[in-house]
Amino acid sequence: VQVAVIDPHKQHLVSHACTEIVEANKDPMFLTGVTFPSEYPASPETLVKLTVYDAKDKSQESVSSYFSVSVCSNLLGSATFSVGDLLRAKDERLTLSLRSSDGACTAGTVVVSRLKMGEMEEVDVDHITTDIPSQKVDCCKAQKSLEFIPINLHTQRMRVTCPRKTDTIYDIVTVGAPAAHFQGFKCGGLQRLLSRYEAEKKSTAYQCIYYSPEHTAKAQEVLSTMSILQPLITNLADQLLQAAQEHSSTGLRDALKMLSDKTEQFVHTLKDELVKSALLALHAAQPGYVSRSNQNTVVCGPLPLKHQESIPHHKEYDEEEWDRVWANVAKCLNGVIAMVDKLQEEESSKQEPVPEQHQADVITSHNPGDWREQLCPLVTRLKDCVMEVVEKAKKAMTFVLLQEAACSIPQGFLLQQRRDVVFSQALAALACGFIMRLYAGMQDKSFLRQLHLVGLVAQFESLLSTYSEEIGMLEDMEFGISDLRRVLFKITEAKTEDISELQPLVCGRRDHFTVEVPLPRLVFQTLPEEIKEGKPLQVFPVLFNVGINEQQTIAERFGDISLQERINQKNFEILEAYYKSLSEKVPLECLPCFQTQSDIKELLETLGQNVVTKKRKNVEILWIAGMICRRLNGIRFTSCKSAKDRTSMSVTLEQCALLRDEHQLSKDFFIRALDCMRREGCRIENVEKNIRCRKYAFNMLQLMAFPKCYRPPEGTYGKVDS
């Protein structure tokens, strides 16, 4: 199907898009969608012409070049509609008659549907459809231009209906492993690459001073905290003087409390050995540095050349100077506190009954203007000391970051880019899952309470092996999921209900991101006040991995599975800590009810035992982690290399297990239902969307290594180009 646009003003035809060729099918379903991006100058009056060709014996190249003259002889028919017709149509779906070139006869019908991104439309096999959501499919995972986009990201919902109960829905997000597929895994993933990089930085420390990632993170934290606290302290100090000017005891007391809290926080931040050592290193890096403690000259870098002798030598450095500088801030604060106490004591004594002969003296000694005059020198001294500390600390922390930058060039930038790529893919999946979970729980007050009081678990299930290139993918994925802890969500009210106004917005920088999720006004108004006021909402990402394929068999028998063991143990501890925090802040009765008797505490104990048990392909870890996630109102994700084959086996198994455990699916029908889900429905459609073939990319030898419940039915797998 060739798609062309007719400009209503210029009245000329412009080729816009073209579907793929579907062979050996008289009623084809086209997987290539036709997208009109928001910036496209389309209007309701814009006309769209669909022309259907029989491309028999013609190459794909002929089609993609919008049909040469020789192909035109195979024209089947065409149809025209306006964008406005489609928007006004019932269910935004048009059925059009195809007319032959002379307009004399009907050559069939074509169905045109408008889809929003992320929707999946059921297709009537009697018609042709030209719509499907765009995505990054499996075969594109190593494309440079798409490296920041997640692979095969899909949302899937199972709705269970029962005449005697309300419908139940189970959501899951499937996505290919967040990893730098374009850059490859020849030298490993982020874990090995970063470990090797840190070791190399240490070995080249003669060129720069080595600071660990923890040190550079601390330096960034100190700079950020100072940039917030210093102007705040200045402002509070001015408020204190204003209260003194107004002779307001209450205002004085309140301003002093806030000033004391922020100044103490400021001092605590800077009372760090890193600041002191960095100041010393900064002085030591300058020519002619002399330490007062040992009077030895330290020359950094190569010996100074003759033209450098004109550089003035720096005086000896007192290593205790920094301690005195930040201690002066505390002393100044104590002086301000003492003066305020004195002024208030005098005010209190003034209000007590005074003998008549002393009354004139008391009135004379308590001029309201005295308060500001007595406080002003102390407050000014405090502000000066704070500014002095800020200047020194800024130099020291900037020095640390510059050393990191000097050691990082150029390899560090490449590793940072790799980490950004992985994080971007993980963030897209998380945002998708969060929004889906938010809309599903909008009527559940207990869920919304949990959301703003504690936050949500985002549980990522991975089926990657710990062998060959997949161990590199798992290393990347571990960092990508862990970095999601820096992400907060914030719910906002959309300006309008236009689809463009309801798209999530990511803002921030590497050390802190906020995803703003706009909701329609009526929906937004139903939320708790805390959420409406913009309270940041936390997400707690956890990752559990169990390899199930033949490569994992090799890893378990001859290789190393320590990465998988470490990931599972570490993330179990995170999940356990989340449950403890949740149980302290939210009544457990608020969590969803399930038919199975095991409570969350028992499931956590079982999971803890499984993550330390030496057992090959222990998929119970994944099953139990998934059950815990659903009981905690969490967001479920499942991944493998491309979220296509192994992921399909896992998702269908989980869905059948839910039907068995929660909806009385007979055990006699379990395997039949499992095979049915794998043979028909969402997962095999997902496979076809990726590789244009309805077969899972397994062979018989591979499947012999799979746990039995992860094997697809006969006829649904075989050799395919994946």
XYZ file of C-alpha atoms in Angstrom:
722
model
C 0.000 0.000 0.000
C 1.424 3.345 -1.066
C 0.294 6.332 0.998
C 0.310 9.803 -0.511
C -0.903 13.157 0.788
C -2.832 15.680 -1.280
C -2.256 19.254 -0.189
C -5.737 20.889 -0.342
C -4.256 24.306 -1.160
C -1.565 23.357 -3.676
C -3.537 20.391 -5.081
C -0.532 18.200 -5.735
C 0.258 14.646 -4.636
C 3.215 13.980 -2.323
C 4.440 10.443 -1.577
C 4.411 9.997 2.196
C 4.913 6.334 3.153
C 4.796 2.783 1.937
C 4.049 -0.537 3.655
C 6.072 -3.702 3.338
C 5.236 -6.450 0.832
C 3.151 -9.334 2.182
C 3.471 -12.479 0.105
C 1.205 -15.503 -0.383
C -1.803 -13.865 1.253
C -4.871 -12.462 -0.469
C -6.025 -10.737 2.730
C -2.778 -9.360 4.090
C -2.180 -7.645 7.398
C 0.437 -4.924 7.039
C 2.774 -4.421 9.998
C 4.284 -1.158 8.795
C 2.355 1.761 10.235
C 1.884 5.190 8.729
C 2.816 7.973 11.113
C 1.925 11.639 10.895
C 4.206 13.310 13.457
C 2.925 16.318 15.394
C 5.113 18.672 13.400
C 3.620 17.467 10.095
C 1.478 20.275 8.599
C -1.654 18.118 8.379
C -5.150 19.493 8.952
C -8.657 17.989 8.916
C -8.902 19.080 5.270
C -5.737 17.171 4.291
C -6.539 14.353 1.846
C -4.822 10.980 2.037
C -4.702 8.647 -0.942
C -4.127 4.903 -0.484
C -3.038 2.958 -3.549
C -2.833 -0.850 -3.352
C -0.541 -2.747 -5.716
C -0.014 -6.397 -6.487
C 3.767 -6.525 -6.194
C 4.078 -10.095 -7.397
C 7.572 -10.933 -8.664
C 8.774 -7.449 -7.819
C 11.636 -6.658 -5.433
C 11.202 -4.740 -2.186
C 13.395 -2.049 -3.696
C 10.783 -1.386 -6.363
C 8.178 -0.876 -3.696
C 10.274 1.324 -1.457
C 10.995 3.614 -4.400
C 7.224 4.222 -4.551
C 6.613 1.916 -7.484
C 8.262 2.283 -10.835
C 6.177 2.550 -13.999
C 6.482 -1.180 -14.597
C 4.811 -1.908 -11.292
C 1.921 0.434 -12.016
C 0.472 -2.170 -14.352
C -0.214 -4.241 -11.210
C -2.448 -1.589 -9.648
C -5.361 -3.153 -7.760
C -7.156 0.019 -6.716
C -7.097 3.190 -4.694
C -9.157 5.082 -2.126
C -9.099 8.637 -0.795
C -10.219 10.073 2.528
C -9.611 13.218 4.567
C -7.990 13.379 7.975
C -11.218 14.941 9.248
C -13.220 11.917 8.001
C -11.017 9.611 10.061
C -11.225 11.748 13.194
C -15.026 11.981 12.961
C -15.582 8.295 12.178
C -17.002 5.960 14.795
C -14.136 4.435 16.781
C -11.890 6.518 14.484
C -12.032 3.706 11.939
C -12.891 3.959 8.232
C -13.753 1.172 5.793
C -13.058 2.349 2.255
C -13.817 0.784 -1.107
C -10.881 0.368 -3.446
C -11.642 1.649 -6.943
C -9.866 0.495 -10.078
C -7.891 3.042 -12.072
C -10.873 3.850 -14.293
C -13.195 4.023 -11.281
C -15.528 1.493 -12.865
C -15.395 -1.347 -10.369
C -14.640 -2.130 -6.752
C -11.445 -4.063 -6.122
C -11.966 -4.767 -2.414
C -11.843 -2.795 0.803
C -9.196 -1.263 3.011
C -9.650 -0.479 6.719
C -7.937 2.619 8.104
C -7.721 3.130 11.877
C -6.272 5.903 13.959
C -4.100 4.523 16.725
C -2.480 6.295 19.634
C 1.096 5.264 20.385
C 1.137 2.096 22.438
C -2.276 0.756 21.368
C -2.736 -2.558 19.603
C -5.670 -2.985 17.275
C -7.420 -6.253 16.530
C -7.445 -6.847 12.783
C -10.303 -8.276 10.744
C -8.615 -10.717 8.364
C -11.127 -9.860 5.627
C -9.655 -6.403 5.280
C -6.368 -4.617 4.825
C -5.122 -2.447 7.668
C -2.224 -0.025 7.528
C -1.779 0.899 11.190
C 0.519 -0.410 13.896
C 2.511 1.378 16.624
C 6.103 2.168 15.754
C 8.819 0.554 17.870
C 12.484 -0.385 17.986
C 12.362 -4.020 16.951
C 14.851 -6.769 17.731
C 16.787 -6.482 14.468
C 17.440 -2.752 15.131
C 19.005 -3.170 18.573
C 22.549 -2.540 17.316
C 21.732 0.578 15.285
C 23.718 3.627 16.384
C 20.896 6.090 15.674
C 18.517 4.155 17.962
C 20.873 3.297 20.821
C 19.057 5.445 23.411
C 15.683 3.834 22.616
C 14.533 0.693 24.493
C 14.241 -2.524 22.507
C 10.799 -3.975 21.830
C 9.125 -2.049 24.672
C 5.549 -3.254 25.166
C 2.828 -3.100 27.770
C 0.563 -6.089 28.203
C -2.636 -6.405 30.204
C -4.532 -9.575 31.096
C -8.132 -8.920 32.114
C -9.905 -11.708 33.976
C -13.712 -11.530 33.993
C -15.997 -13.477 36.284
C -19.816 -13.174 36.513
C -19.717 -13.206 40.320
C -16.792 -10.803 40.799
C -15.458 -7.557 39.444
C -12.916 -7.786 36.656
C -9.280 -8.169 37.641
C -6.387 -6.836 35.580
C -2.743 -7.894 35.600
C -0.251 -5.585 33.875
C 3.298 -6.275 32.815
C 5.891 -4.339 30.826
C 8.256 -6.279 28.568
C 11.454 -4.738 27.220
C 14.759 -5.906 25.789
C 17.670 -5.797 28.228
C 18.744 -2.146 28.731
C 22.290 -2.368 27.392
C 24.715 -0.743 24.955
C 24.044 -3.182 22.112
C 25.586 -0.896 19.489
C 28.878 -0.592 21.395
C 28.962 -4.340 21.964
C 30.255 -6.544 24.765
C 33.655 -7.716 23.523
C 35.354 -6.209 26.592
C 32.427 -6.837 28.931
C 29.692 -4.608 30.244
C 29.722 -1.643 32.600
C 30.869 -3.581 35.648
C 34.118 -4.835 34.088
C 34.691 -1.700 32.037
C 34.329 0.622 35.039
C 36.467 -1.614 37.290
C 39.226 -1.660 34.681
C 38.877 2.089 34.199
C 39.213 2.831 37.934
C 42.296 0.612 38.106
C 43.871 2.425 35.149
C 43.187 5.803 36.754
C 45.000 4.700 39.887
C 47.986 3.483 37.870
C 48.243 6.856 36.094
C 47.945 8.898 39.280
C 51.264 10.634 38.579
C 49.427 12.666 35.933
C 46.623 13.681 38.270
C 45.398 13.017 41.771
C 43.108 10.007 41.857
C 39.721 10.458 43.501
C 37.287 7.553 43.703
C 33.725 7.789 42.328
C 32.544 8.147 45.934
C 34.820 11.175 46.381
C 33.635 12.879 43.217
C 30.010 12.198 44.166
C 30.687 13.730 47.584
C 32.297 16.772 45.949
C 29.214 17.290 43.781
C 27.002 16.913 46.841
C 28.998 19.504 48.807
C 28.872 22.018 45.945
C 25.143 21.469 45.502
C 24.420 21.806 49.228
C 26.492 24.987 49.511
C 24.747 26.585 46.553
C 21.430 26.047 48.350
C 22.401 26.791 51.963
C 24.611 29.870 51.559
C 21.910 32.183 50.081
C 19.388 30.671 52.490
C 21.573 31.502 55.503
C 22.079 35.053 54.214
C 18.339 35.494 53.792
C 17.564 34.107 57.264
C 20.228 36.367 58.807
C 18.525 39.372 57.202
C 15.163 38.169 58.545
C 16.704 38.021 62.028
C 17.858 41.627 61.765
C 14.442 42.655 60.472
C 12.782 41.008 63.492
C 15.252 42.858 65.743
C 14.415 46.118 64.013
C 10.712 45.484 64.683
C 11.487 44.525 68.286
C 9.520 41.266 67.761
C 10.439 38.584 70.285
C 8.433 35.905 68.429
C 9.904 36.850 65.045
C 13.384 36.912 66.568
C 12.953 33.470 68.094
C 11.523 31.899 64.900
C 14.178 33.437 62.630
C 16.940 32.322 64.989
C 15.667 28.728 65.039
C 15.656 28.489 61.233
C 19.048 30.224 61.007
C 20.524 27.840 63.587
C 19.174 24.747 61.803
C 20.498 25.753 58.383
C 23.872 26.943 59.709
C 24.382 23.706 61.640
C 23.504 21.760 58.488
C 26.012 23.891 56.581
C 28.778 23.219 59.117
C 27.990 19.481 59.174
C 28.245 19.303 55.382
C 31.672 20.926 55.349
C 33.037 19.040 58.344
C 34.337 16.435 55.962
C 37.845 15.122 55.569
C 37.561 15.327 51.781
C 37.315 19.139 51.860
C 40.343 19.418 54.118
C 42.462 16.965 52.099
C 41.436 18.585 48.810
C 42.499 22.024 50.061
C 45.883 20.591 51.003
C 46.158 18.869 47.609
C 45.225 22.118 45.853
C 48.009 24.012 47.638
C 50.433 21.135 47.105
C 49.760 21.215 43.372
C 51.134 24.755 43.137
C 54.833 25.579 42.568
C 56.983 26.049 45.642
C 54.447 24.626 48.101
C 55.775 24.293 51.638
C 53.902 22.392 54.314
C 54.133 23.877 57.809
C 53.910 20.394 59.292
C 57.124 19.044 57.759
C 58.726 22.030 55.969
C 59.447 19.821 52.934
C 58.990 21.179 49.431
C 56.680 19.086 47.260
C 56.963 19.441 43.489
C 53.990 18.053 41.525
C 54.360 16.971 37.920
C 57.493 17.511 35.860
C 60.324 19.697 37.171
C 59.642 23.400 36.515
C 61.193 24.818 33.358
C 63.246 28.031 33.382
C 60.349 30.176 32.180
C 58.340 28.912 35.155
C 60.793 30.390 37.661
C 59.007 33.739 37.379
C 55.886 32.224 38.958
C 55.654 33.535 42.519
C 56.100 30.903 45.203
C 53.219 30.393 47.591
C 53.623 30.846 51.281
C 53.665 27.832 53.529
C 50.288 26.194 54.067
C 48.842 25.790 57.522
C 47.032 22.431 57.466
C 44.891 23.449 60.452
C 43.573 26.567 58.722
C 40.469 24.851 57.323
C 39.437 23.546 60.734
C 39.596 27.067 62.104
C 37.664 28.540 59.175
C 34.597 26.331 59.433
C 34.786 26.340 63.253
C 34.516 30.149 63.097
C 31.064 29.749 61.547
C 29.908 27.759 64.561
C 31.461 30.295 66.936
C 29.738 33.198 65.157
C 26.409 31.366 65.330
C 26.896 30.774 69.044
C 27.598 34.507 69.454
C 24.347 35.394 67.674
C 22.395 32.898 69.809
C 23.918 34.299 73.017
C 23.040 37.868 72.030
C 19.432 36.942 71.197
C 19.121 35.123 74.533
C 20.484 38.205 76.325
C 18.077 40.537 74.525
C 15.097 38.359 75.329
C 16.112 38.011 78.962
C 16.290 41.786 79.220
C 12.883 42.030 77.557
C 11.449 39.584 80.095
C 12.944 41.441 83.030
C 11.546 44.685 81.633
C 8.027 43.233 81.712
C 8.354 42.249 85.403
C 7.049 44.723 88.071
C 9.795 47.277 88.686
C 10.130 49.586 91.714
C 9.176 53.140 90.746
C 12.614 54.559 91.459
C 14.214 52.210 88.865
C 11.558 52.588 86.154
C 13.217 55.553 84.447
C 16.539 53.705 84.256
C 14.872 50.590 82.712
C 13.081 52.604 80.028
C 16.310 54.387 79.153
C 18.293 51.169 78.813
C 15.777 49.466 76.494
C 15.615 51.497 73.358
C 14.038 49.263 70.588
C 16.765 50.337 68.184
C 19.388 48.722 70.423
C 18.410 45.178 69.346
C 19.408 45.610 65.722
C 22.503 47.635 66.648
C 23.726 44.947 69.023
C 22.983 42.042 66.645
C 24.203 43.612 63.399
C 27.997 43.183 63.935
C 27.555 39.536 64.999
C 25.268 38.697 62.076
C 27.584 40.435 59.600
C 30.516 38.452 60.963
C 28.518 35.210 60.574
C 27.713 35.988 56.934
C 31.344 36.866 56.220
C 32.564 33.608 57.772
C 30.026 31.600 55.772
C 31.176 33.318 52.568
C 34.836 32.611 53.387
C 34.056 28.939 53.939
C 32.085 28.755 50.694
C 34.936 30.254 48.670
C 37.508 27.829 50.057
C 35.234 24.786 49.808
C 34.247 25.664 46.233
C 37.902 25.791 45.208
C 38.604 22.477 46.923
C 35.610 20.611 45.478
C 36.121 22.072 42.011
C 39.725 20.849 42.232
C 38.462 17.324 42.982
C 36.115 17.393 39.990
C 38.836 18.762 37.711
C 41.153 15.942 38.762
C 38.394 13.476 37.929
C 37.937 15.156 34.536
C 41.691 15.093 33.857
C 41.854 11.386 34.630
C 38.653 10.702 32.697
C 39.641 11.963 29.283
C 38.896 10.361 26.866
C 37.858 6.896 28.072
C 35.707 8.244 30.875
C 33.482 10.104 28.442
C 32.898 6.918 26.434
C 31.955 5.024 29.578
C 29.671 7.840 30.694
C 27.982 7.763 27.309
C 27.537 3.997 27.597
C 25.953 4.450 31.015
C 23.688 7.191 29.628
C 22.545 4.892 26.809
C 21.670 2.101 29.231
C 19.959 4.472 31.666
C 17.898 6.056 28.886
C 16.480 2.676 27.872
C 15.712 1.744 31.486
C 14.105 5.130 32.176
C 11.758 4.818 29.186
C 10.571 1.427 30.444
C 10.145 2.722 33.998
C 8.146 5.786 32.903
C 5.906 3.565 30.796
C 5.320 1.149 33.694
C 4.766 3.912 36.248
C 2.102 5.641 34.140
C 0.344 2.342 33.437
C 0.339 1.475 37.166
C -0.829 4.975 38.123
C -3.859 4.866 35.832
C -4.715 1.325 36.960
C -4.702 2.393 40.632
C -6.409 5.767 40.284
C -9.563 4.608 42.130
C -7.620 2.811 44.894
C -7.147 5.206 47.828
C -4.880 2.729 49.647
C -2.592 2.516 46.618
C -2.425 6.312 46.291
C -1.607 6.589 49.997
C 1.205 4.063 49.600
C 2.414 5.942 46.519
C 3.030 9.252 48.308
C 4.017 7.893 51.742
C 6.546 5.258 50.656
C 6.737 4.877 46.885
C 6.507 1.855 44.586
C 8.658 -1.168 43.893
C 9.665 -1.594 40.248
C 10.671 -5.239 39.902
C 12.716 -6.157 36.841
C 12.894 -9.860 35.980
C 15.780 -10.814 33.705
C 16.387 -14.120 31.907
C 19.886 -13.339 30.610
C 22.596 -15.967 30.869
C 25.913 -15.294 32.602
C 27.941 -16.444 29.629
C 29.462 -14.855 26.514
C 28.026 -11.482 25.447
C 24.928 -11.800 27.640
C 27.014 -11.434 30.787
C 28.032 -8.017 29.418
C 24.358 -7.180 28.852
C 23.577 -8.170 32.434
C 26.419 -5.950 33.714
C 24.975 -3.030 31.744
C 21.457 -3.802 32.904
C 22.493 -3.930 36.567
C 23.872 -0.375 36.349
C 20.902 0.885 34.348
C 18.345 -0.443 36.850
C 20.408 0.746 39.837
C 20.672 4.262 38.344
C 16.871 4.480 38.317
C 17.080 5.211 42.053
C 17.993 8.764 41.067
C 14.582 9.197 39.425
C 11.568 10.790 41.121
C 8.066 11.183 39.711
C 5.804 14.188 40.060
C 2.133 14.369 39.065
C 0.976 17.619 37.456
C -2.282 18.954 36.050
C -2.305 19.104 32.257
C -3.168 22.454 30.688
C -5.528 20.796 28.224
C -6.601 17.261 27.393
C -4.786 17.350 24.070
C -2.616 14.240 23.692
C 0.504 16.394 23.329
C -0.151 17.918 26.764
C -0.394 14.480 28.425
C 3.086 13.281 27.494
C 5.533 12.756 30.392
C 8.380 15.247 30.687
C 11.867 14.394 31.965
C 13.897 17.169 33.573
C 17.042 17.345 35.696
C 20.609 16.157 35.302
C 22.550 12.930 35.708
C 22.576 12.880 39.500
C 18.852 13.638 39.791
C 15.962 13.294 37.343
C 12.286 14.112 37.770
C 9.628 12.680 35.471
C 6.548 14.918 35.390
C 3.356 13.033 34.566
C 0.482 15.351 33.461
C -3.057 14.145 34.139
C -6.361 15.517 32.821
C -7.910 18.073 35.185
C -10.818 15.911 36.349
C -8.526 12.971 37.054
C -5.965 15.174 38.799
C -8.600 16.596 41.146
C -9.329 13.136 42.592
C -5.754 12.669 43.866
C -4.667 13.115 47.507
C -3.558 16.642 48.418
C 0.055 15.548 48.947
C 0.309 14.355 45.351
C -1.535 17.391 43.952
C 0.881 19.683 45.794
C 3.767 18.137 43.839
C 5.262 15.796 46.422
C 8.096 13.811 44.758
C 7.133 10.145 44.393
C 9.832 7.525 44.829
C 10.406 4.293 42.960
C 12.528 1.449 44.309
C 13.963 -0.563 41.398
C 15.049 -4.148 42.042
C 16.538 -6.655 39.599
C 16.445 -10.449 39.809
C 18.150 -12.574 37.163
C 18.046 -16.309 36.430
C 19.466 -17.551 33.138
C 17.472 -20.414 31.582
C 18.990 -21.161 28.169
C 21.751 -23.478 26.970
C 24.402 -20.799 27.544
C 23.439 -20.707 31.212
C 23.992 -24.471 31.331
C 27.581 -23.872 30.175
C 28.037 -21.052 32.705
C 26.786 -23.175 35.591
C 28.942 -26.180 34.728
C 32.137 -24.581 33.482
C 31.885 -20.838 33.984
C 31.057 -18.277 36.635
C 27.598 -17.311 37.936
C 28.827 -15.055 40.761
C 27.410 -11.937 39.038
C 23.891 -13.420 39.078
C 24.270 -14.520 42.704
C 25.503 -11.096 43.798
C 22.716 -9.248 41.938
C 20.000 -11.450 43.448
C 21.364 -11.184 46.991
C 21.835 -7.408 46.799
C 18.372 -6.769 45.382
C 16.725 -9.113 47.879
C 18.127 -6.879 50.613
C 16.684 -3.783 48.877
C 13.263 -5.474 48.557
C 13.352 -6.541 52.204
C 14.215 -2.990 53.313
C 11.345 -1.602 51.216
C 8.869 -3.990 52.859
C 10.102 -2.983 56.305
C 9.650 0.715 55.467
C 6.205 0.041 53.983
C 4.995 -1.928 56.996
C 6.033 0.942 59.287
C 4.155 3.628 57.314
C 1.158 1.901 55.742
C -1.208 -0.684 57.325
C -0.639 -3.984 55.547
C -4.430 -4.376 55.283
C -4.259 -1.683 52.593
C -2.315 -3.999 50.260
C -4.207 -6.039 47.639
C -5.788 -9.333 48.684
C -4.807 -12.592 46.980
C -6.325 -16.053 47.173
C -3.063 -17.801 48.002
C -2.450 -18.042 51.713
C 1.246 -17.123 51.878
C 1.751 -13.638 53.266
C 4.499 -11.281 52.130
C 6.733 -11.973 55.114
C 6.708 -15.716 54.395
C 7.381 -15.089 50.710
C 10.340 -12.852 51.592
C 11.784 -15.550 53.844
C 11.430 -18.112 51.050
C 13.019 -15.726 48.551
C 15.907 -15.073 50.952
C 16.539 -18.808 51.237
C 16.425 -19.265 47.458
C 18.903 -16.504 46.614
C 21.589 -18.180 48.772
C 20.779 -21.745 47.709
C 23.163 -23.299 45.183
C 20.648 -24.605 42.658
C 20.901 -24.604 38.880
C 18.400 -22.443 36.992
C 16.496 -21.675 40.149
C 13.518 -19.995 38.475
C 11.620 -20.032 41.780
C 13.546 -16.827 42.541
C 11.741 -15.142 39.654
C 8.342 -16.606 40.543
C 8.521 -15.559 44.192
C 9.908 -12.092 43.396
C 7.029 -11.571 40.939
C 4.449 -12.648 43.527
C 5.922 -10.294 46.123
C 5.908 -7.411 43.650
C 2.204 -7.843 42.854
C 1.331 -8.124 46.546
C 3.228 -4.864 47.154
C 1.289 -2.984 44.438
C 4.506 -2.844 42.435
C 5.337 -2.502 38.734
C 6.354 -5.723 36.942
C 8.922 -5.845 34.130
C 10.261 -8.875 32.271
C 13.345 -8.846 30.036
C 15.687 -11.015 28.057
C 17.999 -10.082 25.207
C 15.186 -8.762 22.986
C 12.020 -9.355 25.103
C 10.723 -11.632 22.371
C 11.290 -15.345 22.955
C 12.358 -16.181 26.525
C 10.308 -13.217 27.750
C 7.212 -14.636 26.022
C 7.711 -17.959 27.790
C 7.994 -16.222 31.167
C 5.046 -13.840 30.723
C 2.661 -16.581 29.582
C 3.779 -18.834 32.446
C 3.145 -16.041 34.960
C -0.295 -15.344 33.522
C -1.327 -18.988 33.680
C 0.011 -19.247 37.227
C -2.146 -16.246 38.197
C -5.200 -17.904 36.629
C -4.458 -21.112 38.533
C -3.694 -19.511 41.895
C -6.191 -16.631 41.889
C -9.011 -17.661 39.530
C -9.399 -21.429 39.979
C -7.959 -22.531 36.635
C -7.966 -26.321 36.907
C -4.553 -27.956 36.959
C -5.844 -30.276 34.242
C -6.194 -27.278 31.921
C -3.000 -25.479 32.956
C -0.753 -26.831 30.175
C -3.499 -26.433 27.580
C -4.004 -22.779 28.573
C -0.234 -22.201 28.593
C 0.192 -23.648 25.100
C -2.774 -21.624 23.858
C -1.283 -18.360 25.169
C 2.014 -19.156 23.464
C 0.442 -20.206 20.191
C -2.047 -17.331 19.872
C -2.361 -13.817 21.253
C -0.069 -11.002 22.332
C 3.248 -12.822 22.523
C 3.270 -14.497 19.130
C 1.982 -11.219 17.661
C 4.952 -9.512 19.271
C 7.297 -12.043 17.645
C 5.710 -11.421 14.251
C 6.001 -7.675 14.706
C 9.738 -8.072 15.327
C 10.787 -10.641 12.717
C 7.722 -10.921 10.412
C 7.409 -14.587 11.263
C 5.159 -16.317 13.808
C 7.866 -18.539 15.272
C 9.927 -18.274 18.431
C 13.677 -18.306 17.747
C 14.407 -21.634 19.460
C 15.598 -24.988 18.192
C 15.109 -28.428 19.728
C 18.628 -28.625 21.180
C 18.262 -25.252 22.881
C 14.909 -26.176 24.378
C 16.321 -29.340 25.931
C 18.317 -27.040 28.221
C 15.241 -24.976 29.194
C 13.198 -25.740 32.313
C 10.158 -27.667 31.031
C 7.627 -24.946 31.845
C 9.557 -22.502 29.615
C 9.266 -24.640 26.445
C 6.797 -23.555 23.715
C 4.376 -25.996 22.028
C 5.334 -27.892 18.883
C 5.007 -25.893 15.692
C 5.618 -22.488 17.299
C 9.419 -22.443 17.114
C 12.155 -23.007 14.569
C 15.098 -21.460 12.785
C 14.392 -17.796 12.029
C 16.427 -14.670 11.354
C 16.418 -12.952 14.752
